[in-house]
XYZ file of N, CA and C in Angstrom:
300
model
N 60.732 27.942 -95.573
C 60.820 27.323 -96.443
C 61.618 26.547 -96.934
N 63.069 26.948 -97.168
C 64.396 26.469 -96.984
C 64.502 25.386 -96.031
N 64.712 25.989 -95.399
C 65.034 25.525 -94.213
C 64.055 24.169 -93.828
N 62.656 24.041 -93.775
C 61.994 22.991 -93.705
C 62.232 21.821 -94.597
N 62.634 22.368 -95.812
C 63.197 21.292 -96.360
C 64.591 20.546 -96.768
N 65.379 21.784 -96.094
C 66.735 20.923 -95.716
C 66.760 20.112 -94.491
N 66.415 20.530 -93.526
C 65.642 20.185 -91.990
C 65.181 18.299 -92.916
N 63.967 18.496 -93.190
C 63.094 16.989 -93.314
C 63.675 16.092 -94.751
N 64.333 16.825 -95.477
C 64.690 15.968 -96.438
C 66.113 15.916 -96.954
N 67.284 17.080 -96.237
C 68.019 16.906 -96.541
C 68.517 17.638 -97.812
N 68.369 18.131 -98.454
C 68.192 18.960 -99.243
C 68.873 20.260 -99.421
N 69.821 21.204 -99.777
C 69.993 22.155 -99.508
C 69.262 22.825 -101.176
N 68.893 24.333 -101.091
C 68.786 24.631 -102.444
C 68.814 26.053 -102.177
N 69.034 26.884 -103.247
C 68.800 28.150 -103.764
C 67.750 28.689 -104.088
N 66.842 29.772 -103.828
C 66.240 30.218 -104.716
C 66.453 31.204 -105.831
N 65.509 30.651 -107.249
C 66.303 31.888 -108.319
C 65.644 32.275 -108.576
N 63.959 32.263 -108.391
C 62.800 33.044 -108.861
C 62.037 32.459 -107.965
N 61.295 33.916 -107.322
C 59.923 33.500 -106.894
C 58.696 34.360 -107.317
N 57.535 34.171 -107.086
C 56.746 34.963 -107.719
C 55.134 34.077 -106.657
N 54.282 34.928 -107.108
C 53.074 34.996 -106.397
C 51.693 34.388 -107.818
N 50.728 33.317 -107.651
C 50.076 33.321 -108.228
C 48.644 33.101 -107.475
N 47.465 33.504 -108.976
C 46.552 33.879 -108.469
C 45.921 32.913 -109.542
N 44.410 32.241 -109.465
C 43.632 31.482 -110.300
C 42.289 31.268 -110.022
N 41.402 31.258 -110.499
C 40.217 31.168 -110.033
C 39.610 29.630 -110.878
N 40.030 28.888 -111.028
C 39.664 27.517 -111.502
C 38.639 27.816 -112.564
N 39.001 28.441 -113.760
C 38.706 28.818 -114.878
C 39.384 27.622 -115.678
N 38.938 26.805 -116.814
C 39.189 25.958 -117.188
C 40.049 26.792 -118.658
N 40.028 27.252 -119.055
C 40.593 28.443 -120.029
C 42.046 28.776 -119.274
N 42.117 29.304 -118.299
C 43.254 29.455 -117.532
C 44.481 28.366 -117.500
N 44.036 27.261 -117.648
C 45.425 26.099 -117.887
C 46.402 26.214 -118.545
N 47.284 26.067 -118.174
C 48.353 26.568 -118.885
C 49.667 25.849 -118.525
N 50.024 24.650 -118.834
C 50.819 23.487 -119.026
C 52.163 24.002 -119.331
N 53.225 23.748 -118.108
C 54.676 24.277 -118.340
C 55.443 23.286 -117.713
N 56.592 23.961 -117.736
C 57.810 22.822 -116.879
C 58.704 24.451 -116.557
N 60.348 24.054 -115.658
C 60.806 25.189 -115.011
C 62.248 24.730 -115.689
N 63.102 25.672 -115.801
C 64.347 25.546 -115.966
C 65.021 25.650 -114.770
N 65.333 24.227 -113.632
C 65.345 24.624 -112.715
C 65.970 23.051 -112.437
N 66.333 22.838 -110.784
C 66.092 21.181 -110.196
C 64.752 21.120 -110.120
N 64.458 22.085 -108.887
C 62.666 21.938 -108.020
C 61.894 23.097 -108.343
N 60.730 22.763 -108.897
C 59.938 23.978 -108.032
C 59.352 23.326 -107.274
N 58.469 24.619 -106.209
C 58.102 23.939 -105.675
C 56.323 25.011 -105.373
N 55.571 24.872 -104.694
C 54.350 25.494 -104.635
C 53.949 25.566 -103.546
N 54.007 26.757 -102.827
C 53.438 27.332 -101.812
C 51.573 26.951 -101.563
N 50.324 26.158 -100.860
C 49.302 27.254 -101.358
C 49.011 27.816 -100.279
N 48.730 29.447 -100.544
C 47.762 30.108 -98.886
C 46.955 29.957 -98.561
N 46.334 30.085 -97.724
C 45.534 29.657 -96.622
C 44.219 30.572 -97.740
N 42.996 30.183 -98.145
C 41.417 31.351 -98.462
C 40.651 31.040 -97.259
N 39.328 32.005 -97.615
C 38.344 31.621 -96.879
C 37.348 30.392 -97.282
N 38.069 29.297 -98.337
C 36.751 28.429 -98.174
C 37.530 27.033 -97.831
N 37.901 26.578 -96.666
C 38.529 25.666 -96.536
C 38.218 24.499 -96.640
N 36.537 24.380 -97.203
C 36.403 23.275 -97.690
C 36.759 22.604 -99.503
N 37.576 23.635 -99.829
C 38.576 23.708 -101.061
C 39.630 22.873 -100.732
N 40.366 21.767 -101.508
C 41.388 22.062 -101.628
C 42.274 21.798 -102.553
N 43.334 22.478 -102.280
C 44.835 22.963 -103.321
C 45.272 21.443 -103.544
N 45.610 21.713 -104.965
C 46.836 21.218 -105.146
C 47.423 20.912 -107.026
N 48.371 20.787 -107.457
C 48.765 20.657 -108.853
C 48.333 19.084 -109.534
N 48.181 19.652 -110.797
C 48.440 18.246 -111.669
C 49.702 18.396 -112.262
N 50.325 17.325 -112.407
C 51.835 16.863 -112.687
C 51.547 15.840 -113.489
N 52.168 15.985 -115.052
C 52.044 14.969 -115.871
C 50.966 14.218 -115.591
N 49.903 14.412 -115.895
C 48.426 14.219 -115.898
C 47.738 13.352 -114.230
N 48.505 13.664 -113.345
C 47.774 12.909 -111.936
C 48.002 14.240 -111.313
N 46.734 15.004 -110.434
C 46.154 15.795 -109.638
C 46.921 15.102 -108.021
N 48.094 15.683 -107.552
C 48.242 16.089 -106.496
C 47.450 16.513 -105.613
N 46.955 16.641 -103.901
C 46.202 17.497 -103.422
C 47.216 17.385 -102.372
N 46.738 19.426 -102.407
C 47.676 19.702 -100.730
C 47.276 20.623 -100.174
N 46.893 20.593 -99.179
C 46.295 21.223 -97.931
C 46.617 22.550 -97.835
N 45.570 23.898 -97.364
C 46.016 24.978 -97.164
C 47.588 24.881 -96.566
N 48.006 26.073 -96.369
C 48.899 26.262 -96.012
C 50.123 24.944 -96.021
N 50.002 24.108 -97.057
C 51.335 23.330 -97.466
C 52.256 23.463 -98.551
N 53.357 22.443 -98.481
C 53.993 22.875 -99.763
C 54.092 21.624 -100.376
N 53.949 21.615 -101.774
C 54.751 20.513 -102.432
C 55.816 21.067 -103.626
N 56.798 20.337 -103.560
C 58.187 20.050 -104.279
C 57.966 18.968 -105.055
N 58.625 19.655 -106.703
C 58.712 18.326 -107.202
C 60.052 18.495 -108.266
N 60.145 18.072 -109.307
C 61.115 17.953 -110.062
C 60.453 18.928 -111.314
N 61.673 20.002 -111.315
C 60.989 21.363 -112.098
C 60.789 20.981 -113.840
N 61.439 19.857 -113.793
C 61.211 19.588 -115.582
C 60.055 18.461 -115.758
N 59.424 18.510 -114.532
C 57.767 17.872 -115.260
C 56.702 18.872 -115.257
N 55.899 18.666 -116.766
C 55.012 19.465 -116.752
C 54.115 19.223 -115.678
N 53.571 20.657 -115.571
C 52.413 21.043 -114.455
C 51.246 22.352 -114.811
N 50.520 22.118 -114.349
C 49.120 23.099 -114.160
C 48.706 22.821 -112.975
N 47.778 24.441 -112.544
C 46.953 24.472 -111.848
C 45.608 23.550 -112.335
N 44.559 23.004 -111.795
C 43.510 22.341 -111.683
C 42.510 23.310 -111.684
N 41.252 22.787 -112.924
C 40.111 23.503 -113.173
C 39.317 23.466 -111.561
N 38.020 24.206 -111.571
C 37.501 23.751 -110.851
C 35.961 24.198 -111.471
N 34.966 23.333 -110.862
C 33.502 23.919 -111.431
C 32.957 25.916 -110.623
N 33.424 25.451 -109.695
C 33.658 26.786 -108.594
C 34.022 27.867 -108.771
N 34.292 28.973 -108.707
C 34.681 30.103 -108.936
C 35.364 30.956 -107.781
N 36.620 30.421 -107.228
C 36.824 31.327 -106.204
C 38.180 31.321 -106.226
N 39.199 32.196 -105.288
C 40.699 32.736 -105.658
C 41.089 31.689 -104.921
N 42.416 31.574 -105.596
C 43.006 30.186 -105.134
C 44.892 31.308 -105.930
N 45.414 31.274 -104.599
C 46.531 31.919 -104.444
C 48.004 31.010 -104.175
N 48.982 31.156 -104.943
C 49.980 29.948 -104.229
C 51.224 31.007 -104.808
N 52.219 30.307 -103.834
C 53.762 31.542 -103.911
C 54.095 30.174 -104.516
N 54.794 30.400 -105.802
C 55.695 29.886 -106.503
C 57.192 29.968 -106.439
N 58.415 28.609 -105.872
C 59.850 29.122 -106.554
C 60.364 27.982 -107.403
N 61.206 28.751 -108.063
C 62.566 28.015 -108.899
C 63.773 27.449 -107.651
N 63.988 26.337 -107.474
C 64.797 26.056 -107.192
C 66.578 25.383 -107.324
N 67.117 25.754 -107.129
C 68.902 25.254 -107.486
C 69.078 24.411 -106.371
N 70.213 22.987 -106.535
C 71.034 22.425 -105.229
C 72.001 23.139 -105.531
N 72.444 23.337 -103.797
C 73.613 23.839 -103.669
C 74.839 23.151 -103.721
C-alpha cells in the first residue's frame, strides 16, 4: 500500500499503527474521531455483497470507496464509518501514517 501511495502521489510514509475494523452499519456504532498522525488511510476489503459500496464520512461528507480500494486523508479530520439500513459485515484495514 505504501508503495502505491509513493508511486502515485510522490509521498513517503511510515506506518505508525494499523488495525482491522468491523462494522455492520448499525447507527449506534457511529464513532466520530480523528488521529494524531499526518495521514490516515482506510483500505476497504472485499465483502460478499458487491452491490454495497463502502466509504467513510469525513467532516459530514460521504466519500464513496469501492471494495479493494484505498482512501487517504489528513489524520486530523473528523470521520466515522457510515450507518446502513442493511446489516452486512464491513471490514476495513486502517493505518496511521507519518511523513518521512
